Each structure stands twice: as C-alpha cells, then as structure tokens.
Short mmCIF file of C-alpha atoms and ligand atoms in Angstrom, two decimals:
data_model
loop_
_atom_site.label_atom_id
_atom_site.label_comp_id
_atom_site.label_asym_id
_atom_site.label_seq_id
_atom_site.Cartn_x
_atom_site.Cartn_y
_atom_site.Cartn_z
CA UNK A 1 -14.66 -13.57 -38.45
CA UNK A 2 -16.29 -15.50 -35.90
CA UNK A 3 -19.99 -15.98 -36.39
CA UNK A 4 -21.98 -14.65 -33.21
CA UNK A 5 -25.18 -16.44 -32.44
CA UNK A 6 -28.14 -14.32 -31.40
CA UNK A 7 -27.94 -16.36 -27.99
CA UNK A 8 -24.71 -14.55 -27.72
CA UNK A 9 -25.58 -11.41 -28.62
CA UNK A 10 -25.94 -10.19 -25.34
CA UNK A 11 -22.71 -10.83 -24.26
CA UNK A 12 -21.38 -8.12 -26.28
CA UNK A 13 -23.11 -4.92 -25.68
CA UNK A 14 -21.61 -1.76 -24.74
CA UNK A 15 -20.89 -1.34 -21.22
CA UNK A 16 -20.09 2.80 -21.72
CA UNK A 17 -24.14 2.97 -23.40
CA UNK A 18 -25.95 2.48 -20.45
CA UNK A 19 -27.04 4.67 -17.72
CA UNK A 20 -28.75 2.34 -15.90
CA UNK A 21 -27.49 -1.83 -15.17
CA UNK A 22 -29.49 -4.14 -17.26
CA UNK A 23 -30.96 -7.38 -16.15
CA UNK A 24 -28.34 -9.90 -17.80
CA UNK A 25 -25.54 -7.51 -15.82
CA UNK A 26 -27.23 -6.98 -12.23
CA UNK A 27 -26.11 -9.49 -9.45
CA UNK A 28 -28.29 -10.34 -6.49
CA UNK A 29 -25.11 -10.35 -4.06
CA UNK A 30 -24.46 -8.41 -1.72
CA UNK A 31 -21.26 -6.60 -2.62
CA UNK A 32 -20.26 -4.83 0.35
CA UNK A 33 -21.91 -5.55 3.68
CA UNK A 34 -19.64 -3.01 5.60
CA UNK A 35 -18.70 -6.11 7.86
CA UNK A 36 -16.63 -6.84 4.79
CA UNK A 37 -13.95 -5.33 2.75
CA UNK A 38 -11.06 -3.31 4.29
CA UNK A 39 -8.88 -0.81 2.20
CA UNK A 40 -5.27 -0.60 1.99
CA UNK A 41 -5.03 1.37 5.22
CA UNK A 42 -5.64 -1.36 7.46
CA UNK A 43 -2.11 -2.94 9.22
CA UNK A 44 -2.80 -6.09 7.97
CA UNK A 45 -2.58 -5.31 4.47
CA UNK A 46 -1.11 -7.46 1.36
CA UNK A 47 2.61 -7.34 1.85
CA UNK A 48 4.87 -5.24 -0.74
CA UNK A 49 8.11 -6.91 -1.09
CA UNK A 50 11.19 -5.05 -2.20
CA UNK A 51 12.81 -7.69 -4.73
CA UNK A 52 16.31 -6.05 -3.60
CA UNK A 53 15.97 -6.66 -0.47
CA UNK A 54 18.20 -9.28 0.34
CA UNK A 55 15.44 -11.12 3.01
CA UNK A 56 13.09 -11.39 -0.30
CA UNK A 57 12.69 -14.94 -0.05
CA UNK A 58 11.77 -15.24 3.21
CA UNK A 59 8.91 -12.52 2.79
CA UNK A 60 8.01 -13.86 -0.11
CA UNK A 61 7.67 -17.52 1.60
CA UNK A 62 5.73 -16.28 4.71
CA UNK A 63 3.09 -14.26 2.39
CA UNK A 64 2.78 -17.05 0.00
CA UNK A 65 1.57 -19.03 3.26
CA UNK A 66 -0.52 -16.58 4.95
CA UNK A 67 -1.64 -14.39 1.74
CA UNK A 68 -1.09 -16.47 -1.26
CA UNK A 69 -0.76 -12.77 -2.83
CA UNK A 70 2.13 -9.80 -2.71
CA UNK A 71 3.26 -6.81 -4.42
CA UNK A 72 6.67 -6.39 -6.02
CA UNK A 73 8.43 -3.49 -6.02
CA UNK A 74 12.24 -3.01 -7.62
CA UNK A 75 11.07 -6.04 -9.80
CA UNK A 76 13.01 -3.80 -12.81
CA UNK A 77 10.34 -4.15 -15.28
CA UNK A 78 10.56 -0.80 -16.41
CA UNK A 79 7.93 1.68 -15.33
CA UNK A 80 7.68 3.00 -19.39
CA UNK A 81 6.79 -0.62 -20.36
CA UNK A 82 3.66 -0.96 -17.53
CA UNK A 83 2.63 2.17 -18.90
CA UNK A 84 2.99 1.35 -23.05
CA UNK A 85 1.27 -2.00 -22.55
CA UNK A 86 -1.50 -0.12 -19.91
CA UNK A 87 -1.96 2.62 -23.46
CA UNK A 88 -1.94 -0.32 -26.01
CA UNK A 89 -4.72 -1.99 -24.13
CA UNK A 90 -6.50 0.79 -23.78
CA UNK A 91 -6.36 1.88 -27.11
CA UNK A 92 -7.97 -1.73 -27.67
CA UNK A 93 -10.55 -1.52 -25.99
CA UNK A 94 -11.61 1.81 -27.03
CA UNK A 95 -12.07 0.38 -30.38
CA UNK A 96 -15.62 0.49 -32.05
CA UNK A 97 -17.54 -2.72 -31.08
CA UNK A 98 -17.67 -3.97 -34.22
CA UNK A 99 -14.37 -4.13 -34.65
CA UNK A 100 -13.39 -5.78 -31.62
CA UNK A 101 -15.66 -8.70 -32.79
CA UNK A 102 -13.37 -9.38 -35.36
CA UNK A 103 -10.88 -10.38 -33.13
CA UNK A 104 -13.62 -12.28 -31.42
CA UNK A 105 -12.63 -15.63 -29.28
CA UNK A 106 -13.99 -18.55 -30.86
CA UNK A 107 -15.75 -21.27 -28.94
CA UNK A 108 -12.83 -23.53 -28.40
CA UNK A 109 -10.28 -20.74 -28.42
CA UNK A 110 -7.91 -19.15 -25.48
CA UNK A 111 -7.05 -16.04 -27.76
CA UNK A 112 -9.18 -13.35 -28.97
CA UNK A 113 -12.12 -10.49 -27.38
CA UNK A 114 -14.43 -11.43 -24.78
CA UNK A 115 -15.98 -11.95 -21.31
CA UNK A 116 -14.03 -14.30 -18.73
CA UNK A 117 -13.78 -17.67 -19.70
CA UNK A 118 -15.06 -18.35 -16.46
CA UNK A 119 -18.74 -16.69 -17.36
CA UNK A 120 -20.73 -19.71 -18.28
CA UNK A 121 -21.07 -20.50 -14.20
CA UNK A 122 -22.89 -17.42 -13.35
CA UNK A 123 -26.64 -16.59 -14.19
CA UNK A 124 -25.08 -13.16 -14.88
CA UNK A 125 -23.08 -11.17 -16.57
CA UNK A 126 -19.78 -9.67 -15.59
CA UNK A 127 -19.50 -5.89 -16.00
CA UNK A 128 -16.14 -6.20 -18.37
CA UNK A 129 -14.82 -7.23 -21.17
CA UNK A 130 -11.21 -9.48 -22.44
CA UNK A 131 -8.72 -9.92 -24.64
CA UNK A 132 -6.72 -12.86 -24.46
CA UNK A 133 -3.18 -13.05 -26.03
CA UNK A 134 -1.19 -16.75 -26.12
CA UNK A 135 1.41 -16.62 -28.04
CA UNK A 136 1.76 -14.26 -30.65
CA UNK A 137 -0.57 -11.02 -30.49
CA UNK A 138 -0.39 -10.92 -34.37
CA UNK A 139 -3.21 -12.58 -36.06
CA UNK A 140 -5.93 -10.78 -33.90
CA UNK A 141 -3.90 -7.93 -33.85
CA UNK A 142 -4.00 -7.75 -37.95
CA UNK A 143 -8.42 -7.92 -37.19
CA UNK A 144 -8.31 -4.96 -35.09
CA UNK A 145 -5.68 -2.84 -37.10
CA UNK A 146 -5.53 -3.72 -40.74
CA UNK A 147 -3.16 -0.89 -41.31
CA UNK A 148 -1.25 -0.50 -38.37
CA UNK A 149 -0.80 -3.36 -36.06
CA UNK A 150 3.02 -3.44 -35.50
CA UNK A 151 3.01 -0.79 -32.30
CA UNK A 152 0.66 -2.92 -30.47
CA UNK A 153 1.92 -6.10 -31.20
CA UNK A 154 5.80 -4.89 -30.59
CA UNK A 155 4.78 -3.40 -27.09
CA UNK A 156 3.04 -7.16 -26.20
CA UNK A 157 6.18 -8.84 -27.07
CA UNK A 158 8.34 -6.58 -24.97
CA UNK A 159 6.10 -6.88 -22.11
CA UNK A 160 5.83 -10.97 -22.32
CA UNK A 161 9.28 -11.12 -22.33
CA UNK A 162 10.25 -8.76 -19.25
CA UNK A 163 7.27 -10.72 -17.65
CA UNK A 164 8.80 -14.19 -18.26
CA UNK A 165 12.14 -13.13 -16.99
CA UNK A 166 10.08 -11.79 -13.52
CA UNK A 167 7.59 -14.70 -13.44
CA UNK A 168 11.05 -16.70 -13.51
CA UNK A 169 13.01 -15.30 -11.06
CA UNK A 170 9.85 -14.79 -8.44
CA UNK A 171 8.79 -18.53 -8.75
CA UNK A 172 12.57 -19.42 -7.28
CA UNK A 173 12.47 -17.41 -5.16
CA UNK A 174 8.93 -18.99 -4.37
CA UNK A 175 10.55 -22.60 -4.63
CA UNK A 176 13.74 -21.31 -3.04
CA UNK A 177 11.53 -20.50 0.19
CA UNK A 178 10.16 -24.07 0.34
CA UNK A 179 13.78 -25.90 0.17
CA UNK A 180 13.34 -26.55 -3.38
CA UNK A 181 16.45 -25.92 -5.27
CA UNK A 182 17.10 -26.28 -9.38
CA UNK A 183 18.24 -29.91 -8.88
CA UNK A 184 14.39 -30.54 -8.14
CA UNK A 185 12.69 -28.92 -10.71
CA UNK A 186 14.27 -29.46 -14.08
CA UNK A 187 12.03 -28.16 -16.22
CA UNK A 188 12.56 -24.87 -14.67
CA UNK A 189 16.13 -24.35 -14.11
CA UNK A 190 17.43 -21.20 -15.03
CA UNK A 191 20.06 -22.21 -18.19
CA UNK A 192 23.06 -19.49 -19.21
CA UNK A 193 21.06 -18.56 -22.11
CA UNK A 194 18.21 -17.17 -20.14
CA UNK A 195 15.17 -19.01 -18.31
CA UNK A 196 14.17 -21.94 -20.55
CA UNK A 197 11.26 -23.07 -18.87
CA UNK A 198 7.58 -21.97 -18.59
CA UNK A 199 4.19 -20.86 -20.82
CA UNK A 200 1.92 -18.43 -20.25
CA UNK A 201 -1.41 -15.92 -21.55
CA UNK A 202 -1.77 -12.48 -21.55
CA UNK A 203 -4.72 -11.34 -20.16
CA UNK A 204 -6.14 -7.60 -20.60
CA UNK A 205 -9.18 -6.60 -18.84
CA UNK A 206 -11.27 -3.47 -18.97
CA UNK A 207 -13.78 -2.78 -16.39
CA UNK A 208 -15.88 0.56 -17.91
CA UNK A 209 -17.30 3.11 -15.24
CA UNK A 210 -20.52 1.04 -13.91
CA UNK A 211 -23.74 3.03 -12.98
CA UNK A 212 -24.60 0.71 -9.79
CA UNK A 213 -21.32 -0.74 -9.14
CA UNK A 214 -22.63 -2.25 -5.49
CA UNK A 215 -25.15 -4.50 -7.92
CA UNK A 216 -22.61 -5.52 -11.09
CA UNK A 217 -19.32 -7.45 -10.58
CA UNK A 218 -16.07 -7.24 -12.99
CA UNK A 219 -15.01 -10.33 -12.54
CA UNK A 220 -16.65 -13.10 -9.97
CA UNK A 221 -14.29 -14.78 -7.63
CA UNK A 222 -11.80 -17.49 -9.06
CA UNK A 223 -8.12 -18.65 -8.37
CA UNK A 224 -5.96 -18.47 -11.53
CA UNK A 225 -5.06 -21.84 -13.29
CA UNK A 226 -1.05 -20.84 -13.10
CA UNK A 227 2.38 -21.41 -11.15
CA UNK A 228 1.84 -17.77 -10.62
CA UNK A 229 -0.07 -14.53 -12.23
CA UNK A 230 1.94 -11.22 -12.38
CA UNK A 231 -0.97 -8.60 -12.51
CA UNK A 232 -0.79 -4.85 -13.25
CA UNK A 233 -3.32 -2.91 -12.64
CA UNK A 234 -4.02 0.43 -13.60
CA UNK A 235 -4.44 3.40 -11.01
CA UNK A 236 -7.98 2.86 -10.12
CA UNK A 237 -8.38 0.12 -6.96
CA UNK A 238 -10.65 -3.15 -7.82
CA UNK A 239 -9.03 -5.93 -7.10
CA UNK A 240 -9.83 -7.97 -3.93
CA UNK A 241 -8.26 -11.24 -2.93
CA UNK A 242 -9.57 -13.22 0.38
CA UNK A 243 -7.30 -13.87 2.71
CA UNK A 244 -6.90 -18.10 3.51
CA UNK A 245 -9.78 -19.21 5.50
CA UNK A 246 -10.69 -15.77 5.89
CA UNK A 247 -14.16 -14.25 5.42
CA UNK A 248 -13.42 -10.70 4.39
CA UNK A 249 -12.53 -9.18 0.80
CA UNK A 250 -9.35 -7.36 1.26
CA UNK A 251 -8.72 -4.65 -1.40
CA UNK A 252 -4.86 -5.02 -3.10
CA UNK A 253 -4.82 -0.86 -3.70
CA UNK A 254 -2.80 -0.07 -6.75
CA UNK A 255 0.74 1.28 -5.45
CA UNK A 256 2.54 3.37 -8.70
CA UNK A 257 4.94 0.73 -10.71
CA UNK A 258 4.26 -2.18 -8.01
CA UNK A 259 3.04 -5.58 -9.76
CA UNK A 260 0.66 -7.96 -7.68
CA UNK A 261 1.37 -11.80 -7.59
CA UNK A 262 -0.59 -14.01 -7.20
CA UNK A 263 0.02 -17.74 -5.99
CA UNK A 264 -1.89 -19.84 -8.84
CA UNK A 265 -3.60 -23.29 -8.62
CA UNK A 266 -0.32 -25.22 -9.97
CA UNK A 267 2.06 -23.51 -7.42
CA UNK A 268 -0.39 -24.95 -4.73
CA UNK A 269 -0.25 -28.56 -6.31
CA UNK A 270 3.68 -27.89 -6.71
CA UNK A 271 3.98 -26.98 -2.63
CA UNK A 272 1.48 -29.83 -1.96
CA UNK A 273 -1.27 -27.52 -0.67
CA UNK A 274 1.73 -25.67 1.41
CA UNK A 275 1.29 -22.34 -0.54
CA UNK A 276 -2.70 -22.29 -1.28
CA UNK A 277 -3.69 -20.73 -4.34
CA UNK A 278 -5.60 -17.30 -3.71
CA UNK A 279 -9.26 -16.36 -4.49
CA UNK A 280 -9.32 -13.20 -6.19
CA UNK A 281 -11.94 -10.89 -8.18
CA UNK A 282 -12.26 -7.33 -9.45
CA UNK A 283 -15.12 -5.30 -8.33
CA UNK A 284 -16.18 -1.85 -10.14
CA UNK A 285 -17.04 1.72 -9.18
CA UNK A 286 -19.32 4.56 -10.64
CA UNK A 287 -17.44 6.98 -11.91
CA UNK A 288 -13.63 5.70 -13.46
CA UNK A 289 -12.84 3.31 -16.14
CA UNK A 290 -10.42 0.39 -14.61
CA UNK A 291 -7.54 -1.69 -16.44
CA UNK A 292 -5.38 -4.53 -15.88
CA UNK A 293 -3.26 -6.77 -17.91
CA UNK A 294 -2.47 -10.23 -16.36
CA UNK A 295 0.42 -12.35 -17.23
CA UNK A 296 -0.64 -15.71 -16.49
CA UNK A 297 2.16 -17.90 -16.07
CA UNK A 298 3.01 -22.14 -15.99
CA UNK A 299 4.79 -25.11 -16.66
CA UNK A 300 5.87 -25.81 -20.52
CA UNK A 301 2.24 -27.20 -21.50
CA UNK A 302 2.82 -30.98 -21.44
CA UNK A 303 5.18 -31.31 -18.49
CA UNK A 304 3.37 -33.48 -15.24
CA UNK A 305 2.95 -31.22 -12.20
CA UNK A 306 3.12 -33.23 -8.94
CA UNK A 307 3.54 -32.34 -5.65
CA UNK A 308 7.83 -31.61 -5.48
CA UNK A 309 9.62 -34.92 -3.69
CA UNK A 310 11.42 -32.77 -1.50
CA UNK A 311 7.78 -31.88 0.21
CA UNK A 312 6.26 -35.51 0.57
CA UNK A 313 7.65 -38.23 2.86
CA UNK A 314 5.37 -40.71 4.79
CA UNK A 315 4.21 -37.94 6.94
CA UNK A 316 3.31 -35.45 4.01
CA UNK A 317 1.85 -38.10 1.56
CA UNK A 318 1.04 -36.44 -1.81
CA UNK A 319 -2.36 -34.50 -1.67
CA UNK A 320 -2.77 -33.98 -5.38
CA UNK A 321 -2.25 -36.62 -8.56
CA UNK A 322 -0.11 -35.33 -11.26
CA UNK A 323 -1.61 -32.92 -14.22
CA UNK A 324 -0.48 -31.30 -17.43
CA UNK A 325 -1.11 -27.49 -17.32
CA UNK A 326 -3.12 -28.59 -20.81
CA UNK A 327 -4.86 -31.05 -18.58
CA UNK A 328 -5.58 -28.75 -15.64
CA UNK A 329 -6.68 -26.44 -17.93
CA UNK A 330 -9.69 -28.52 -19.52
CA UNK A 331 -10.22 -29.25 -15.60
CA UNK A 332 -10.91 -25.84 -14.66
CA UNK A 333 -13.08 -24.98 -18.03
CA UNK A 334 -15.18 -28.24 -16.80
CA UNK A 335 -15.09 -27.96 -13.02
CA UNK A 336 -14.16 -24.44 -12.28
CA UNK A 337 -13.65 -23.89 -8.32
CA UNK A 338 -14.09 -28.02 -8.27
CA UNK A 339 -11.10 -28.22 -10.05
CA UNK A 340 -8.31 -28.20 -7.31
CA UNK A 341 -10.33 -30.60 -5.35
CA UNK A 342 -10.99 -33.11 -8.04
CA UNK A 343 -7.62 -33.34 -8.70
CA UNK A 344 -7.08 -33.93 -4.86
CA UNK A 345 -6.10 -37.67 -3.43
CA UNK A 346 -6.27 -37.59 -0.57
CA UNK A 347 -9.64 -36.04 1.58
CA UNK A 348 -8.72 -32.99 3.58
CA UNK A 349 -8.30 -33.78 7.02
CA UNK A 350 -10.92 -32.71 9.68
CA UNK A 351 -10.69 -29.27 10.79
CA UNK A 352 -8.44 -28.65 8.01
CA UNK A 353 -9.32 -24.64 5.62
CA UNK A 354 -9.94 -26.10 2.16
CA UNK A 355 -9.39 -22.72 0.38
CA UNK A 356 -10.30 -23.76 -2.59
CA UNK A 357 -13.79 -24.89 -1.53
CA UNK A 358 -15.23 -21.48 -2.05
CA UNK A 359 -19.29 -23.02 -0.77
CA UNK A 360 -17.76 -22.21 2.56
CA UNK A 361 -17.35 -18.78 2.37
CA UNK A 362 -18.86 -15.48 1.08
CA UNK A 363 -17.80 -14.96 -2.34
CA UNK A 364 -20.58 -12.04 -2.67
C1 J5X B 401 -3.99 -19.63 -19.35
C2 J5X B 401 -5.24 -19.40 -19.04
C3 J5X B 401 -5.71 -19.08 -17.66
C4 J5X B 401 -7.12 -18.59 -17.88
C5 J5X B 401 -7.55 -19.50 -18.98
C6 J5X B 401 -6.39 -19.39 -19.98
C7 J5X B 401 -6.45 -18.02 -20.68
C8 J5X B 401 -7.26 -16.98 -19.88
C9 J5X B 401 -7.09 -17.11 -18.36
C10 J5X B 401 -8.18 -16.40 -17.56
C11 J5X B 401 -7.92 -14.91 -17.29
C12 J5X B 401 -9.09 -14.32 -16.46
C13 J5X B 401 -9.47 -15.21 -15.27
C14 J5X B 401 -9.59 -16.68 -15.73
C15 J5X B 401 -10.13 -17.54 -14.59
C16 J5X B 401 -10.40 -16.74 -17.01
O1 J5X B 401 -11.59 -16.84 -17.10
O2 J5X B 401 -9.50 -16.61 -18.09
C17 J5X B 401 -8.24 -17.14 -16.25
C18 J5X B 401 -8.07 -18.60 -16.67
C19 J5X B 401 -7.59 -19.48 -15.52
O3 J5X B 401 -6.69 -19.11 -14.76
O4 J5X B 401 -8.15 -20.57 -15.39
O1 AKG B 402 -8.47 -7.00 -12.84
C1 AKG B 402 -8.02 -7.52 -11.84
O2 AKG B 402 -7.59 -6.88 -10.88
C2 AKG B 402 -8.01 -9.04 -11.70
C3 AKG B 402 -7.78 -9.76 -13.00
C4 AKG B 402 -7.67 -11.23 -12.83
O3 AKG B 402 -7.90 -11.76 -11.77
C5 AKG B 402 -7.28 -12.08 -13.98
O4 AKG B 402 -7.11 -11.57 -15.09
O5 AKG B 402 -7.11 -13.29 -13.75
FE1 FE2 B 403 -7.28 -13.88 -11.77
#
C-alpha cells in the first residue's frame, strides 16, 4: 500500500462527513455571478449530433470550431454498458475510505484513487475524488476487492473497448472534416482487423452532495491532455465548458444515453490551432451525488504529434513543435494551462483568442 504522509492526510477525508465546507475545500471564487452560466435551455446550446446522420461530419467540423465540445447520440455504445460502468464506479466509490487507499495513486503514478492530478495548482481543495484506470483495471482492482474483483474489472474492459472503437471513428470523422484523409495520418488508419491506433485512461469521478456548493468546486477549469475525451456523465448536470473566447460557463446538461466530446489539447496541435481545445470543469450542488467516467483518448504514446501537412503551407506556418503524448503529458503535469502555449512556435498574432490562455478570462 502506498504510504500517506500526514501532509497528505487532508486530501483524503470524507466528503459525505461534513455538514459544513472546511477550510482546505472552500474557494474564494465567485461561482455563479448570474451574469454567468446559462442552462441547457438557451438556443445556443452545445450541439447534439446524431452519428447516423449522414451530414455528421460537417456538424461535427463546425462545433469542433465554434464549441470545441458536442454530444453524440446513436454513437451505439450500448445504453446497458453506460449504465454497468456508471454502477461499477459507483460501487467504488462507495467503498470504506480505508479501503480505497489501498488502491491509492502513488506519487509518480497515472493509476490508482485520488484527487485530480491537476490539484497541486490550487490553494484548495476540489470537492471530489478519482480513480484512474490505464491499462488494465486489475491490480488496483485486486486492493479494493480481494475476493471479488472480476465484475468490475470485466465491465472496464468492455467499456474501454466500445470506447476505443467510438473515440476511433469520431476522431475521422473529426480529421475527415478538416480534409485529412487516412493517407495523412498513419498511425491512425483504421486496418481490417479493427482500429489499430491510439492510447488512452479511464477516468471516474465522484462529486458527493456538497453543503455550500456556490463556495467548493469539483473540478477547477482545465482542457484535457487528449486527441479527444468521450465523457459520460451521470443524470445529475455539472459539467460546464466555456465557449472559445467566450466569457460565460455554459452548462453541457446530461441528455439520457448521449456521450459529450470533448476536443483535447493534441487534436488542437493536430488541426494547428484550427479546432481549439475546450476549457471545461465540473461544478457541484447541495443535495445529489454526481458521476462521470471519462475516456481520455491519444496517439500510441511515443508517436510525434505535429501540426497535419495537409493544414500548413507558407500561409499557415506550423504554430506548434512536435510532442509525444508521453512528452505532452510531463508538459501539462509541469506547466498545466502553460502547456499548449509553451509548446507554441510561433507568437499568436495580435488580436488573435488564445483559448488556452485562461489569465484572460473568468475561470471562477
Ligand atoms: C491521460 C491522462 C490525462 C489526465 C492525466 C492522465 C490520466 C488522468 C487524466 C486527468 C483526468 C481528470 C482531468 C485531468 C486534467 C487530470 O487531472 O487527470 C486529466 C489529465 C489531462 O488531461 O491532462
Ligand atoms: O465530471 C465532469 O463532468 C468532467 C470530468 C472531466 O473533465 C475529466 O475527467 O477530465
Ligand atoms: Fe476534463
């Protein structure tokens, strides 16, 4: 097991205990202004894209541009397996404290129970906790269920693979909307015996009910290190992305059986800042437990991401240098939402959005 200094202690206390936030949890932001956030009713809402639909592409291209997130619906992931995986991590979670700490992560590790990776920026903590799964579930799963780990760790495979085939075929259709074809991109052609290409993390995240949700945050603002992240999340709404340039949290509300996509920090180096990656975070609420499971999806670890050929010519010079998902990775640990723009060559030019430098807007 994992030895947890008492440094660290703190980082693992029981969000369901407390009736009132404590210090290390409570954020001086401002949550919601009410010049802010919009629900799902407004118009100009996320699109929902019906994979069927022959015009798919297009859609997809045009809110990868203007959104950098969508939902998917007839994606044919089937509606049992969102639900099995949604119970297994569930059933995780609800495990006895000390038993999630044996399938602690350890200070250099991806896998394992925790907070976000991402926590050592903020002064605070973030009301939630993790459990990250890269490659296979079973060691960790074997911590948290000596006797029985075999359900949970069958339901994880299922899901990564139905996710791999999605993540797949919604990145060409991604590529497919900027001219790219399989020619361009070999690591990632589709062969007969199924998609070769591609790595990826499973990310679970439980967000208990939250006595002063407008002072806590489930997880602070961030763009995901991927091509792309396929997110469900469970019936309770949470997640906010901002739209590019924009200055207002827009709420992605959970639609039954639709998964949310998100463009990811690779896919924007891959379109040469054409598609930008989208900042995202999950907020909390009083009175209902929230879930998600992220599959976080890239390039086979050691492959160079550049900017595609087909995108740069003299007039569209390369804006980012070429990076391992391994590299990027370490990056983003380092730099966090630096990390885009330290891999950048050339400087943005004047009057151009940098998304991705996240000083210039409200991420409170
Ligand atoms: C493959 C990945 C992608 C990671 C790191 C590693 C495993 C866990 C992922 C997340 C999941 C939660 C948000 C994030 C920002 C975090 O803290 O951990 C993600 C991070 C990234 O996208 O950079
Ligand atoms: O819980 C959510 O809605 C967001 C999760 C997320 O952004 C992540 O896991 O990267
Ligand atoms: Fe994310």
């Amino acid at each position: 097991m994992p030895s947890i200094t008492l440094s660290d202690a703190h980082k693992f206390l029981d969000l369901n205990s407390f009736k009132e936030l404590p210090d290390t949890h409570a954020w001086t932001l401002q949550l919601d202004d009410g010049s802010g956030s919009c629900d799902g009713a407004d118009p100009d809402a996320v699109p929902i894209i019906d994979l069927s639909d022959g015009g798919a592409k297009e859609l997809i291209g045009h809110a990868c541009k203007t959104w950098g997130v969508f939902q998917v619906i007839n994606h044919d992931v089937p509606k049992f397996l969102l639900d099995e995986m949604e119970l297994a991590g569930k059933g995780l979670f609800s495990l006895p404290m000390h038993q999630k700490l044996k399938a602690a992560r350890g200070a250099d590790g991806v896998s394992g129970y925790g907070v976000a990776r991402i926590s050592s920026f903020f002064p605070k903590l973030m009301w939630s906790e993790g459990f990250t799964i890269a490659g296979s579930p079973a060691d960790h799963a074997r911590q948290l269920w000596p006797h029985d780990h075999h359900k949970f760790c069958d339901t994880v495979e299922e899901y990564q693979k139905a996710m791999k085939k999605l993540a797949g075929r919604v990145m060409w259709l991604i590529l497919g909307s900027l001219g790219v074809s399989e020619d361009d991109v070999k690591w990632a052609s589709p062969k007969k015996d199924g998609f070769q290409g591609g790595c990826a993390a499973l990310q679970l995240n439980s967000y208990p009910a939250c006595p002063d949700p407008d002072r806590a945050m489930g997880l602070a603002a961030h763009t995901d290190s991927t091509i792309l992240t396929i997110l469900h999340q469970s019936n309770t709404k949470g997640l906010q992305v901002l739209r590019e340039g924009g200055k207002r949290w827009t709420t992605v509300p959970p639609q039954p059986g639709a998964l949310v996509v998100h463009v990811g920090d690779l896919m924007h180096i891959l379109s040469n800042g054409l598609y930008p990656s989208v900042l995202h975070r999950a907020v909390v609420n009083r009175t209902r437990h929230r879930f998600s499971v992220a599959y976080l999806y890239g390039p086979p670890s050691n492959v160079k991401i550049s900017p595609l050929s087909k995108l740069v010519d003299h007039y569209h010079p390369p804006l980012y240098r070429s990076i391992t998902w391994t590299e990027y990775l370490g990056t983003k640990a380092k730099h966090f939402d630096k990390a885009l723009t330290s891999v950048r060559l050339c400087a943005p030019r004047t009057g151009f959005v940098d998304t991705n430098d996240h000083n210039s807007v409200r991420v409170g």
